[in-house]
Short mmCIF file of C-alpha atoms in Angstrom, two decimals:
data_model
loop_
_atom_site.label_atom_id
_atom_site.label_comp_id
_atom_site.label_asym_id
_atom_site.label_seq_id
_atom_site.Cartn_x
_atom_site.Cartn_y
_atom_site.Cartn_z
CA UNK A 1 -0.13 -0.26 -0.17
CA UNK A 2 1.42 3.79 -0.51
CA UNK A 3 -0.08 6.34 1.66
CA UNK A 4 0.21 9.66 0.76
CA UNK A 5 0.28 12.47 3.60
CA UNK A 6 -0.08 16.10 3.07
CA UNK A 7 -0.35 18.00 6.13
CA UNK A 8 1.53 21.97 7.32
CA UNK A 9 2.89 20.03 9.95
CA UNK A 10 6.11 18.67 9.84
CA UNK A 11 6.51 17.30 12.96
CA UNK A 12 2.79 15.60 12.53
CA UNK A 13 4.00 14.39 8.86
CA UNK A 14 7.72 12.82 10.38
CA UNK A 15 5.70 10.89 13.13
CA UNK A 16 3.23 9.43 11.59
CA UNK A 17 4.98 8.78 8.41
CA UNK A 18 6.87 6.42 10.52
CA UNK A 19 3.84 5.14 12.54
CA UNK A 20 2.09 4.73 8.73
CA UNK A 21 5.00 2.86 7.51
CA UNK A 22 5.39 0.41 10.66
CA UNK A 23 1.89 -0.50 10.18
CA UNK A 24 0.48 0.66 7.07
CA UNK A 25 2.84 0.41 3.87
CA UNK A 26 5.50 2.88 2.32
CA UNK A 27 4.05 6.65 3.09
CA UNK A 28 4.89 9.92 1.29
CA UNK A 29 4.19 13.32 3.01
CA UNK A 30 3.82 16.59 1.21
CA UNK A 31 3.31 19.73 2.96
CA UNK A 32 1.80 22.04 0.51
CA UNK A 33 -0.84 21.34 -2.24
CA UNK A 34 1.23 22.11 -5.33
CA UNK A 35 2.97 19.17 -3.87
CA UNK A 36 0.59 17.07 -3.54
CA UNK A 37 -1.31 17.98 -7.16
CA UNK A 38 2.36 17.39 -8.48
CA UNK A 39 2.93 13.67 -6.52
CA UNK A 40 -1.02 13.11 -7.49
CA UNK A 41 -0.22 13.23 -11.16
CA UNK A 42 3.35 11.45 -10.77
CA UNK A 43 2.82 8.72 -8.82
CA UNK A 44 -0.02 6.15 -8.20
CA UNK A 45 -1.28 6.50 -4.83
CA UNK A 46 -3.65 4.07 -2.97
CA UNK A 47 -4.99 7.01 -0.22
CA UNK A 48 -4.92 10.21 0.24
CA UNK A 49 -4.77 12.12 3.64
CA UNK A 50 -5.17 15.47 3.65
CA UNK A 51 -4.78 18.60 6.08
CA UNK A 52 -7.69 20.25 4.93
CA UNK A 53 -5.22 23.58 5.95
CA UNK A 54 -3.05 22.55 3.42
CA UNK A 55 -1.17 25.48 1.97
CA UNK A 56 -1.48 27.23 -2.01
CA UNK A 57 -4.02 24.60 -3.36
CA UNK A 58 -7.76 24.62 -1.52
CA UNK A 59 -8.13 21.35 -0.30
CA UNK A 60 -11.25 20.77 -2.64
CA UNK A 61 -9.10 21.12 -5.51
CA UNK A 62 -6.80 18.49 -4.26
CA UNK A 63 -9.81 16.37 -3.41
CA UNK A 64 -10.85 16.58 -7.00
CA UNK A 65 -7.71 15.44 -8.24
CA UNK A 66 -7.60 12.97 -6.58
CA UNK A 67 -10.66 11.70 -6.87
CA UNK A 68 -10.44 11.87 -11.01
CA UNK A 69 -7.29 9.06 -10.46
CA UNK A 70 -9.97 6.85 -7.95
CA UNK A 71 -7.79 7.52 -4.90
CA UNK A 72 -9.49 7.31 -1.53
CA UNK A 73 -9.26 10.45 0.58
CA UNK A 74 -9.26 10.97 4.48
CA UNK A 75 -9.70 14.38 5.50
CA UNK A 76 -7.98 15.61 8.35
CA UNK A 77 -9.45 19.02 9.69
CA UNK A 78 -9.48 21.28 12.96
CA UNK A 79 -12.91 22.09 12.85
CA UNK A 80 -14.62 20.53 16.47
CA UNK A 81 -18.24 19.44 14.10
CA UNK A 82 -18.71 18.99 10.55
CA UNK A 83 -19.42 22.26 8.96
CA UNK A 84 -21.13 21.96 6.22
CA UNK A 85 -20.33 19.35 3.22
CA UNK A 86 -17.04 20.57 1.06
CA UNK A 87 -17.72 19.09 -2.76
CA UNK A 88 -16.60 16.70 -4.20
CA UNK A 89 -16.97 14.97 -0.41
CA UNK A 90 -13.58 12.61 1.00
CA UNK A 91 -14.22 9.67 1.97
CA UNK A 92 -14.03 9.91 5.88
CA UNK A 93 -13.85 12.90 7.29
CA UNK A 94 -11.32 12.76 10.77
CA UNK A 95 -11.03 15.69 13.31
CA UNK A 96 -7.47 16.55 14.96
CA UNK A 97 -6.59 15.26 17.85
CA UNK A 98 -6.84 12.05 16.79
CA UNK A 99 -4.44 8.68 18.08
CA UNK A 100 -3.12 6.52 16.01
CA UNK A 101 -5.41 3.57 16.26
CA UNK A 102 -8.21 5.92 15.67
CA UNK A 103 -6.69 6.97 12.02
CA UNK A 104 -5.89 3.37 11.28
CA UNK A 105 -8.86 2.22 11.58
CA UNK A 106 -9.72 4.96 9.32
CA UNK A 107 -7.23 4.20 6.88
CA UNK A 108 -9.00 0.35 6.90
CA UNK A 109 -12.51 1.82 6.95
CA UNK A 110 -11.74 3.65 3.94
CA UNK A 111 -9.92 0.70 1.91
CA UNK A 112 -12.54 -1.06 2.38
CA UNK A 113 -14.96 1.60 1.39
CA UNK A 114 -13.04 1.81 -1.83
CA UNK A 115 -12.67 -1.44 -2.49
CA UNK A 116 -16.28 -2.52 -2.16
CA UNK A 117 -16.93 0.70 -4.64
CA UNK A 118 -14.52 -0.82 -7.40
CA UNK A 119 -16.21 -4.84 -6.74
CA UNK A 120 -20.23 -2.74 -7.46
CA UNK A 121 -18.37 -1.13 -10.49
CA UNK A 122 -17.52 -4.20 -12.20
CA UNK B 1 -29.55 41.41 19.87
CA UNK B 2 -28.39 39.03 22.05
CA UNK B 3 -30.91 37.64 24.84
CA UNK B 4 -29.57 39.35 27.83
CA UNK B 5 -29.89 42.85 25.99
CA UNK B 6 -33.44 41.61 25.22
CA UNK B 7 -34.39 40.52 28.82
CA UNK B 8 -33.08 43.28 30.06
CA UNK B 9 -35.12 45.41 27.66
CA UNK B 10 -38.52 44.10 28.77
CA UNK B 11 -37.85 43.77 32.30
CA UNK B 12 -36.70 47.56 32.54
CA UNK B 13 -39.84 48.69 30.15
CA UNK B 14 -42.02 46.23 32.59
CA UNK B 15 -40.32 48.12 35.97
CA UNK B 16 -41.23 51.64 34.08
CA UNK B 17 -44.64 50.70 33.00
CA UNK B 18 -45.09 49.45 36.21
CA UNK B 19 -44.31 52.17 38.55
CA UNK B 20 -45.79 54.66 36.22
CA UNK B 21 -49.23 52.84 36.35
CA UNK B 22 -48.97 53.21 39.90
CA UNK B 23 -48.31 56.50 40.19
CA UNK B 24 -50.76 57.54 37.88
CA UNK B 25 -53.47 55.54 39.24
CA UNK B 26 -52.49 56.90 43.12
CA UNK B 27 -53.10 60.18 41.26
CA UNK B 28 -56.18 60.07 39.34
CA UNK B 29 -57.45 57.92 42.45
CA UNK B 30 -56.90 60.89 44.81
CA UNK B 31 -58.13 63.01 42.37
CA UNK B 32 -61.24 61.44 42.05
CA UNK B 33 -62.03 60.52 45.75
CA UNK B 34 -61.34 64.06 46.09
CA UNK B 35 -63.89 65.11 44.00
CA UNK B 36 -66.89 63.36 45.48
CA UNK B 37 -65.43 64.25 48.89
CA UNK B 38 -66.64 68.08 47.07
CA UNK B 39 -69.65 66.89 46.11
CA UNK B 40 -70.26 65.62 49.02
CA UNK B 41 -69.96 68.47 50.48
CA UNK B 42 -71.82 70.42 48.52
CA UNK B 43 -74.82 68.25 48.97
CA UNK B 44 -74.20 67.52 52.67
CA UNK B 45 -74.70 72.05 52.70
CA UNK B 46 -77.89 71.25 50.70
CA UNK B 47 -78.93 68.86 53.32
CA UNK B 48 -78.35 71.25 56.14
CA UNK B 49 -80.80 74.07 54.23
CA UNK B 50 -83.28 71.40 53.55
CA UNK B 51 -82.17 70.92 49.65
CA UNK B 52 -82.29 74.47 48.50
CA UNK B 53 -79.73 77.39 48.62
CA UNK B 54 -81.69 80.65 49.06
CA UNK B 55 -81.24 82.55 45.67
CA UNK B 56 -81.11 86.55 44.91
CA UNK B 57 -83.92 86.44 43.88
CA UNK B 58 -85.35 84.32 46.40
CA UNK B 59 -86.48 81.28 44.52
CA UNK B 60 -87.00 78.85 45.36
CA UNK B 61 -86.98 78.54 49.10
CA UNK B 62 -84.28 78.19 51.27
CA UNK B 63 -82.91 78.87 55.23
CA UNK B 64 -81.21 82.04 54.78
CA UNK B 65 -80.26 84.47 52.16
CA UNK B 66 -76.29 84.06 51.41
CA UNK B 67 -74.28 87.19 50.09
CA UNK B 68 -72.11 86.58 47.26
CA UNK B 69 -69.15 88.48 48.75
CA UNK B 70 -68.97 87.14 52.75
CA UNK B 71 -68.61 90.17 54.77
CA UNK B 72 -66.05 87.48 57.30
CA UNK B 73 -62.22 88.99 57.43
CA UNK B 74 -60.87 85.47 57.12
CA UNK B 75 -62.68 84.59 53.91
CA UNK B 76 -59.79 85.37 51.71
CA UNK B 77 -57.33 82.99 52.35
CA UNK B 78 -53.68 82.86 50.67
CA UNK B 79 -52.94 84.26 46.96
CA UNK B 80 -55.96 82.57 46.19
CA UNK B 81 -59.61 82.85 46.14
CA UNK B 82 -61.70 79.85 47.61
CA UNK B 83 -62.21 76.95 45.22
CA UNK B 84 -64.84 75.13 44.79
CA UNK B 85 -67.37 74.31 47.05
CA UNK B 86 -66.72 77.00 49.34
CA UNK B 87 -66.94 79.53 46.58
CA UNK B 88 -69.62 82.29 47.29
CA UNK B 89 -70.61 81.59 43.98
CA UNK B 90 -71.19 77.78 44.29
CA UNK B 91 -75.19 79.05 45.50
CA UNK B 92 -75.71 80.88 41.42
CA UNK B 93 -73.74 78.30 40.04
CA UNK B 94 -74.85 74.77 41.29
CA UNK B 95 -77.00 72.98 39.19
CA UNK B 96 -79.39 70.72 41.32
CA UNK B 97 -82.14 69.57 41.97
CA UNK B 98 -84.23 68.46 45.34
CA UNK B 99 -87.38 66.46 45.80
CA UNK B 100 -88.94 65.83 48.69
CA UNK B 101 -90.99 62.65 49.36
CA UNK B 102 -93.43 63.15 52.41
CA UNK B 103 -95.03 59.77 53.01
CA UNK B 104 -94.92 57.75 50.15
CA UNK B 105 -93.05 57.63 46.56
CA UNK B 106 -96.04 59.38 44.90
CA UNK B 107 -96.42 62.12 47.07
CA UNK B 108 -93.27 63.99 45.51
CA UNK B 109 -92.66 67.48 45.36
CA UNK B 110 -90.12 69.61 44.09
CA UNK B 111 -88.13 71.49 46.54
CA UNK B 112 -85.71 72.59 44.40
CA UNK B 113 -84.97 73.46 40.82
CA UNK B 114 -81.92 74.30 39.54
CA UNK B 115 -80.82 72.68 36.59
CA UNK B 116 -81.26 72.82 32.75
CA UNK B 117 -80.99 68.85 31.63
CA UNK B 118 -83.74 67.74 34.02
CA UNK B 119 -87.24 68.71 33.17
CA UNK B 120 -88.92 68.75 36.62
CA UNK B 121 -91.43 65.07 36.30
CA UNK B 122 -87.66 63.63 35.08
CA UNK B 123 -86.82 64.91 38.24
CA UNK B 124 -88.88 63.49 40.42
CA UNK B 125 -88.61 60.12 38.51
CA UNK B 126 -84.88 60.08 39.25
CA UNK B 127 -85.02 60.88 42.55
CA UNK B 128 -87.89 58.43 43.11
CA UNK B 129 -85.10 55.86 41.81
CA UNK B 130 -82.51 56.58 44.13
CA UNK B 131 -84.68 57.01 47.07
CA UNK B 132 -83.69 53.69 48.64
CA UNK B 133 -79.94 54.10 48.82
CA UNK B 134 -77.70 57.25 50.60
CA UNK B 135 -75.19 58.92 48.90
CA UNK B 136 -73.07 57.93 45.54
CA UNK B 137 -72.94 58.75 42.20
CA UNK B 138 -75.49 59.05 39.37
CA UNK B 139 -75.72 58.46 35.99
CA UNK B 140 -71.71 59.28 35.75
CA UNK B 141 -71.91 62.58 36.42
CA UNK B 142 -74.79 63.43 39.00
CA UNK B 143 -73.76 63.18 42.67
CA UNK B 144 -77.17 62.56 44.98
CA UNK B 145 -77.52 62.27 48.68
CA UNK B 146 -80.61 61.14 50.24
CA UNK B 147 -81.31 62.46 53.88
CA UNK B 148 -84.53 62.95 56.18
CA UNK B 149 -85.67 65.90 57.98
CA UNK B 150 -88.76 65.98 60.04
CA UNK B 151 -90.63 62.68 58.33
CA UNK B 152 -90.13 64.12 55.02
CA UNK B 153 -87.47 62.02 52.64
CA UNK B 154 -85.28 64.75 50.73
CA UNK B 155 -83.67 63.50 47.49
CA UNK B 156 -80.86 66.04 46.44
CA UNK B 157 -79.42 65.09 42.67
CA UNK B 158 -76.08 68.20 42.08
CA UNK B 159 -74.61 68.55 38.58
CA UNK B 160 -70.73 67.53 38.66
CA UNK B 161 -70.13 67.28 35.02
CA UNK B 162 -68.30 71.00 35.48
CA UNK B 163 -66.34 70.03 38.04
CA UNK B 164 -65.10 66.33 36.67
CA UNK B 165 -64.50 67.50 33.87
CA UNK B 166 -60.54 68.68 34.39
CA UNK B 167 -60.26 65.13 36.15
CA UNK B 168 -61.11 63.06 33.00
CA UNK B 169 -58.76 65.31 31.37
CA UNK B 170 -55.87 64.50 33.64
CA UNK B 171 -56.93 60.68 33.52
CA UNK B 172 -56.55 60.80 29.82
CA UNK B 173 -53.85 62.80 29.70
CA UNK B 174 -51.88 60.37 32.51
CA UNK B 175 -52.99 57.58 30.05
CA UNK B 176 -52.03 59.16 26.76
CA UNK B 177 -48.72 59.74 28.97
CA UNK B 178 -48.19 57.15 30.33
CA UNK B 179 -48.44 55.30 26.72
CA UNK B 180 -45.95 58.62 25.16
CA UNK B 181 -43.18 57.32 27.78
CA UNK B 182 -43.29 53.85 27.38
CA UNK B 183 -42.60 53.78 23.77
CA UNK B 184 -39.62 56.77 24.74
CA UNK B 185 -38.38 54.67 27.75
CA UNK B 186 -37.68 51.85 24.57
CA UNK B 187 -36.26 53.52 22.49
CA UNK B 188 -34.12 55.20 25.29
CA UNK B 189 -33.43 51.93 26.96
CA UNK B 190 -32.69 50.49 23.14
CA UNK B 191 -29.99 53.54 22.92
CA UNK B 192 -29.25 52.51 26.79
CA UNK B 193 -28.98 48.44 26.13
CA UNK B 194 -26.84 48.71 23.16
CA UNK B 195 -24.22 51.50 24.81
CA UNK B 196 -23.70 48.60 28.03
CA UNK B 197 -23.99 45.32 25.97
CA UNK B 198 -21.48 46.13 23.39
CA UNK B 199 -18.55 46.01 25.44
CA UNK B 200 -20.01 42.91 27.28
CA UNK B 201 -21.26 41.10 23.31
CA UNK B 202 -17.56 42.55 22.31
CA UNK B 203 -16.08 40.57 25.52
CA UNK B 204 -18.18 37.73 24.94
CA UNK B 205 -17.23 37.31 21.00
CA UNK B 206 -13.55 38.21 21.64
CA UNK B 207 -13.49 35.41 24.46
CA UNK B 208 -15.32 33.03 22.26
CA UNK B 209 -12.62 33.79 19.08
CA UNK B 210 -9.83 32.76 21.37
CA UNK B 211 -11.67 29.63 22.59
CA UNK B 212 -12.12 28.87 19.11
CA UNK B 213 -8.35 29.54 17.90
CA UNK B 214 -6.78 28.37 21.37
CA UNK B 215 -9.41 24.94 20.48
CA UNK B 216 -8.10 24.87 16.70
CA UNK B 217 -4.19 25.10 17.49
CA UNK B 218 -4.50 22.91 20.28
CA UNK B 219 -5.28 20.12 18.15
CA UNK B 220 -2.86 19.16 15.49
CA UNK B 221 0.71 19.14 18.59
CA UNK B 222 -2.12 16.85 20.90
CA UNK B 223 -2.02 14.44 17.92
CA UNK B 224 1.40 14.97 17.26
CA UNK B 225 2.47 14.53 21.15
CA UNK B 226 0.50 11.09 21.04
CA UNK B 227 2.11 9.99 17.65
CA UNK B 228 5.41 10.59 19.43
CA UNK B 229 5.00 8.84 22.24
CA UNK B 230 3.38 6.08 20.13
CA UNK B 231 6.84 5.78 18.60
CA UNK B 232 8.59 6.30 22.12
CA UNK B 233 7.07 3.13 23.18
CA UNK B 234 7.76 1.34 20.19
CA UNK B 235 11.30 1.77 20.50
CA UNK B 236 11.65 1.41 23.71
CA UNK B 237 8.67 -0.74 25.17
CA UNK B 238 5.73 1.57 27.54
CA UNK B 239 6.27 2.39 30.87
CA UNK B 240 4.87 4.94 33.45
CA UNK B 241 6.00 7.88 31.63
CA UNK B 242 4.47 7.16 28.08
CA UNK B 243 1.34 5.73 29.94
CA UNK B 244 1.03 9.51 31.70
CA UNK B 245 1.44 11.23 28.63
CA UNK B 246 -0.97 9.09 27.44
CA UNK B 247 -3.34 9.79 30.08
CA UNK B 248 -2.57 13.56 29.63
CA UNK B 249 -3.34 13.83 25.70
CA UNK B 250 -6.79 11.85 26.25
CA UNK B 251 -7.77 14.62 28.88
CA UNK B 252 -6.16 17.56 27.24
CA UNK B 253 -8.45 15.96 23.94
CA UNK B 254 -11.82 15.70 25.89
CA UNK B 255 -10.87 19.99 27.10
CA UNK B 256 -10.91 20.50 23.64
CA UNK B 257 -13.74 18.51 22.41
CA UNK B 258 -15.37 21.26 25.20
CA UNK B 259 -14.16 24.02 23.86
CA UNK B 260 -15.34 23.11 20.87
CA UNK B 261 -18.56 23.08 22.38
CA UNK B 262 -18.37 26.80 24.00
CA UNK B 263 -21.09 28.45 21.97
CA UNK B 264 -22.11 26.37 19.72
CA UNK B 265 -25.73 27.48 20.31
CA UNK B 266 -25.74 30.69 19.98
CA UNK B 267 -26.75 30.48 16.20
CA UNK B 268 -27.41 27.14 15.25
CA UNK B 269 -30.45 25.62 14.35
CA UNK B 270 -30.98 22.59 16.72
CA UNK B 271 -33.07 19.91 15.06
CA UNK B 272 -35.55 19.07 17.92
CA UNK B 273 -37.63 15.99 17.78
CA UNK B 274 -39.55 13.97 21.05
CA UNK B 275 -36.79 13.04 23.45
CA UNK B 276 -36.91 9.92 26.07
CA UNK B 277 -35.10 11.62 28.78
CA UNK B 278 -35.92 8.58 31.23
CA UNK B 279 -33.94 6.48 28.66
CA UNK B 280 -30.82 9.13 28.16
CA UNK B 281 -30.91 9.53 32.03
CA UNK B 282 -31.41 5.74 33.01
CA UNK B 283 -28.57 4.94 29.93
CA UNK B 284 -26.16 7.52 30.94
CA UNK B 285 -25.74 6.30 34.88
CA UNK B 286 -26.05 2.78 33.78
CA UNK B 287 -23.12 3.28 32.04
CA UNK B 288 -21.30 5.13 34.56
CA UNK B 289 -22.58 3.11 37.30
CA UNK B 290 -19.30 1.17 37.63
CA UNK B 291 -17.22 4.00 38.16
CA UNK B 292 -19.47 5.30 40.69
CA UNK B 293 -19.08 1.98 42.76
CA UNK B 294 -15.47 1.69 41.77
CA UNK B 295 -14.79 5.59 43.75
CA UNK B 296 -16.97 4.21 46.72
CA UNK B 297 -20.04 6.67 45.52
CA UNK B 298 -23.53 5.76 46.69
CA UNK B 299 -25.74 6.19 43.21
CA UNK B 300 -29.60 6.63 43.61
CA UNK B 301 -31.80 7.53 41.03
CA UNK B 302 -35.48 8.02 41.26
CA UNK B 303 -36.38 8.13 37.45
CA UNK B 304 -39.89 8.60 36.68
CA UNK B 305 -40.84 6.52 33.82
CA UNK B 306 -41.46 7.67 30.01
CA UNK B 307 -40.60 11.56 30.80
CA UNK B 308 -39.93 12.89 27.15
CA UNK B 309 -38.69 16.76 26.34
CA UNK B 310 -38.78 18.45 23.44
CA UNK B 311 -34.96 18.91 22.56
CA UNK B 312 -32.34 18.44 20.00
CA UNK B 313 -31.33 14.84 20.54
CA UNK B 314 -27.45 15.17 20.81
CA UNK B 315 -27.62 18.37 23.34
CA UNK B 316 -29.79 16.30 25.35
CA UNK B 317 -27.26 13.00 24.77
CA UNK B 318 -24.35 15.42 26.14
CA UNK B 319 -26.70 17.55 28.99
CA UNK B 320 -27.17 14.11 30.58
CA UNK B 321 -23.59 12.82 30.19
CA UNK B 322 -22.67 16.09 31.62
CA UNK B 323 -24.69 15.61 34.52
CA UNK B 324 -23.63 11.88 35.20
CA UNK B 325 -19.85 12.95 34.70
CA UNK B 326 -20.46 15.79 36.27
CA UNK B 327 -21.42 14.17 39.93
CA UNK B 328 -18.73 11.34 39.46
CA UNK B 329 -16.46 14.10 39.46
CA UNK B 330 -17.44 15.73 42.56
CA UNK B 331 -19.61 13.10 44.66
CA UNK B 332 -17.17 12.77 48.03
CA UNK B 333 -19.46 9.61 48.78
CA UNK B 334 -23.48 9.68 47.75
CA UNK B 335 -24.54 11.50 44.91
CA UNK B 336 -28.25 11.36 43.14
CA UNK B 337 -30.57 12.02 40.01
CA UNK B 338 -34.70 12.88 39.96
CA UNK B 339 -36.75 12.86 36.94
CA UNK B 340 -40.00 14.11 36.93
CA UNK B 341 -43.11 15.83 35.50
CA UNK B 342 -44.11 18.40 37.62
CA UNK B 343 -46.69 21.59 36.68
CA UNK B 344 -46.20 20.89 32.28
CA UNK B 345 -42.93 21.05 32.86
CA UNK B 346 -39.30 18.32 33.55
CA UNK B 347 -37.85 18.64 36.68
CA UNK B 348 -34.54 16.86 36.68
CA UNK B 349 -32.59 17.44 39.17
CA UNK B 350 -28.91 15.97 40.00
CA UNK B 351 -27.29 16.01 43.33
CA UNK B 352 -24.11 15.16 45.56
CA UNK B 353 -22.62 15.44 48.75
CA UNK B 354 -19.61 18.37 48.65
CA UNK B 355 -18.07 20.47 51.39
CA UNK B 356 -18.91 23.53 49.56
CA UNK B 357 -20.78 26.13 52.17
CA UNK B 358 -24.44 26.84 51.95
CA UNK B 359 -25.75 29.15 49.35
CA UNK B 360 -26.64 29.82 45.75
CA UNK B 361 -23.61 27.89 43.74
CA UNK B 362 -24.74 29.76 40.27
CA UNK B 363 -20.62 30.09 39.58
CA UNK B 364 -20.47 27.13 38.41
CA UNK B 365 -22.34 27.70 35.19
CA UNK B 366 -19.46 30.30 34.34
CA UNK B 367 -16.66 28.69 31.70
CA UNK B 368 -13.25 27.72 33.51
CA UNK B 369 -15.21 27.83 37.30
CA UNK B 370 -14.77 24.09 39.46
CA UNK B 371 -16.51 24.95 42.74
CA UNK B 372 -15.46 21.69 43.87
CA UNK B 373 -12.77 19.67 45.15
CA UNK B 374 -12.45 17.10 42.55
CA UNK B 375 -11.03 14.09 42.96
CA UNK B 376 -10.37 14.17 39.55
CA UNK B 377 -9.27 17.91 37.57
CA UNK B 378 -12.28 19.28 35.61
CA UNK B 379 -12.18 22.04 32.85
CA UNK B 380 -14.78 24.13 34.38
CA UNK B 381 -16.86 23.70 31.22
CA UNK B 382 -19.20 20.83 31.78
CA UNK B 383 -21.76 22.80 33.63
CA UNK B 384 -21.48 25.57 31.38
CA UNK B 385 -22.50 23.64 28.31
CA UNK B 386 -25.63 22.18 30.95
CA UNK B 387 -26.09 25.71 31.18
CA UNK B 388 -26.09 26.99 27.75
CA UNK B 389 -28.04 24.17 26.37
CA UNK B 390 -30.94 24.55 28.88
CA UNK B 391 -31.24 28.27 28.10
CA UNK B 392 -30.87 27.33 23.94
CA UNK B 393 -33.52 24.92 25.16
CA UNK B 394 -35.50 27.68 27.06
CA UNK B 395 -35.43 26.02 30.27
CA UNK B 396 -33.98 27.03 33.53
CA UNK B 397 -31.00 25.87 34.89
CA UNK B 398 -29.81 26.55 38.93
CA UNK B 399 -27.39 25.42 41.19
CA UNK B 400 -27.15 25.83 45.32
CA UNK B 401 -26.18 23.94 48.32
CA UNK B 402 -28.20 23.57 51.44
CA UNK B 403 -27.18 21.09 54.16
CA UNK B 404 -23.70 19.66 52.25
CA UNK B 405 -25.68 18.68 49.21
CA UNK B 406 -24.80 20.40 46.55
CA UNK B 407 -27.79 20.20 43.89
CA UNK B 408 -28.28 21.00 40.13
CA UNK B 409 -31.62 21.63 39.21
CA UNK B 410 -32.78 22.29 35.73
CA UNK B 411 -36.20 23.20 34.16
CA UNK B 412 -37.04 22.51 30.60
#
């Protein structure tokens, strides 16, 4: 599994890259929107974990780009609730603060959902 | 306009209304009482003269001729001349009639007839109607007196329309003045209310912005701390320090979640439904029953079944959780919950023993305020949420301590 993890906080990226690689698979990190867009177009990913506050490119555009390549998306938000529904919507929204276990569950849920969608389409 | 400002305006205008109404009622009441007293003085004067003043032309009869200007030196008192019943002009200007009844009602004889609005025949009929009474107002502005002299019953009726007109004018002016004062008062209260509440609203707004910002700023670092602790545990194995860090992070996460709910009722529309509050409270208590037991806190409850309330489901679920959580944190040895319907309202009482002194304890609802000594630290946001939630549902919440028992009373 190959994950693209995009967030503006480098400590977060570094810490979770290590954890993801230990438990989930290869993880590529990006700390701004242009990097994410560029990586999405140049490489194939099984999952995008995207911080809603990623700078330079609007997170909705990035979700749109990922959806075009059928990459499932988990959006990380610092909002306490879920204000409105951004279009196109992510597969799962996860609020900070979260534990590694909870993000791991979110990853499995998203991939499971993706699998079901693919098999339904086939 | 926020609720507090609206309340201030309504209470202030109510106070103005009540004060003005009392004042004007007293003024007009005294005015009309004095008018009745003046009229009674006149009817008494007529009664003393067997029903008639002697007029200059000598008609009709009376006891004695009274000159227009008495020669008594003390007659002129003060800067103004005599007024009302004492005026010597009264003899000539008073409109009245007196009817005497010798034995039977039918034997009516006009003793004095000095009035234009009533014919002599009408005067007799009118007097006959009044003969069973003593004194009072009749047909609105006429004052009458019934009295006896040597076996003859006299009925004297005087017209006070002219004298009452100023009193009625004062009454109408008072009512119009009060209405005008209320309108002007309302506009002044709007201006004053804005001046008073603008800084308070601004302070509240800034506090909420600060809380929202702090809330957001805490979220990512907490995630990083927890993640790094997880990494450390993986590298070196879990120990007391890493477990402690996880616990503290969990506490901070809880605080952050609570901070996120500060002010959520200010603008949001609630989805209300019939909520089975008895079930919500029962399940919240069941979830924490073991925690109460492990802390050695005796838990009692008296929950009336099937109590429902029209409310937001998520808000009610959180409210019952906060109440139970509060009791769990602060109870020394016992805690209890009562839920019942009372006079059409839902009354929820949560109580626990405490070492707080007796008295009202509504400060417990203030943000970041903890009144009681908690076995576990509290952020002071749980009851703040309870109060905001109850207010958003048009309910009331109060807190007090009596005889070592801290009681939260919620009416919905």
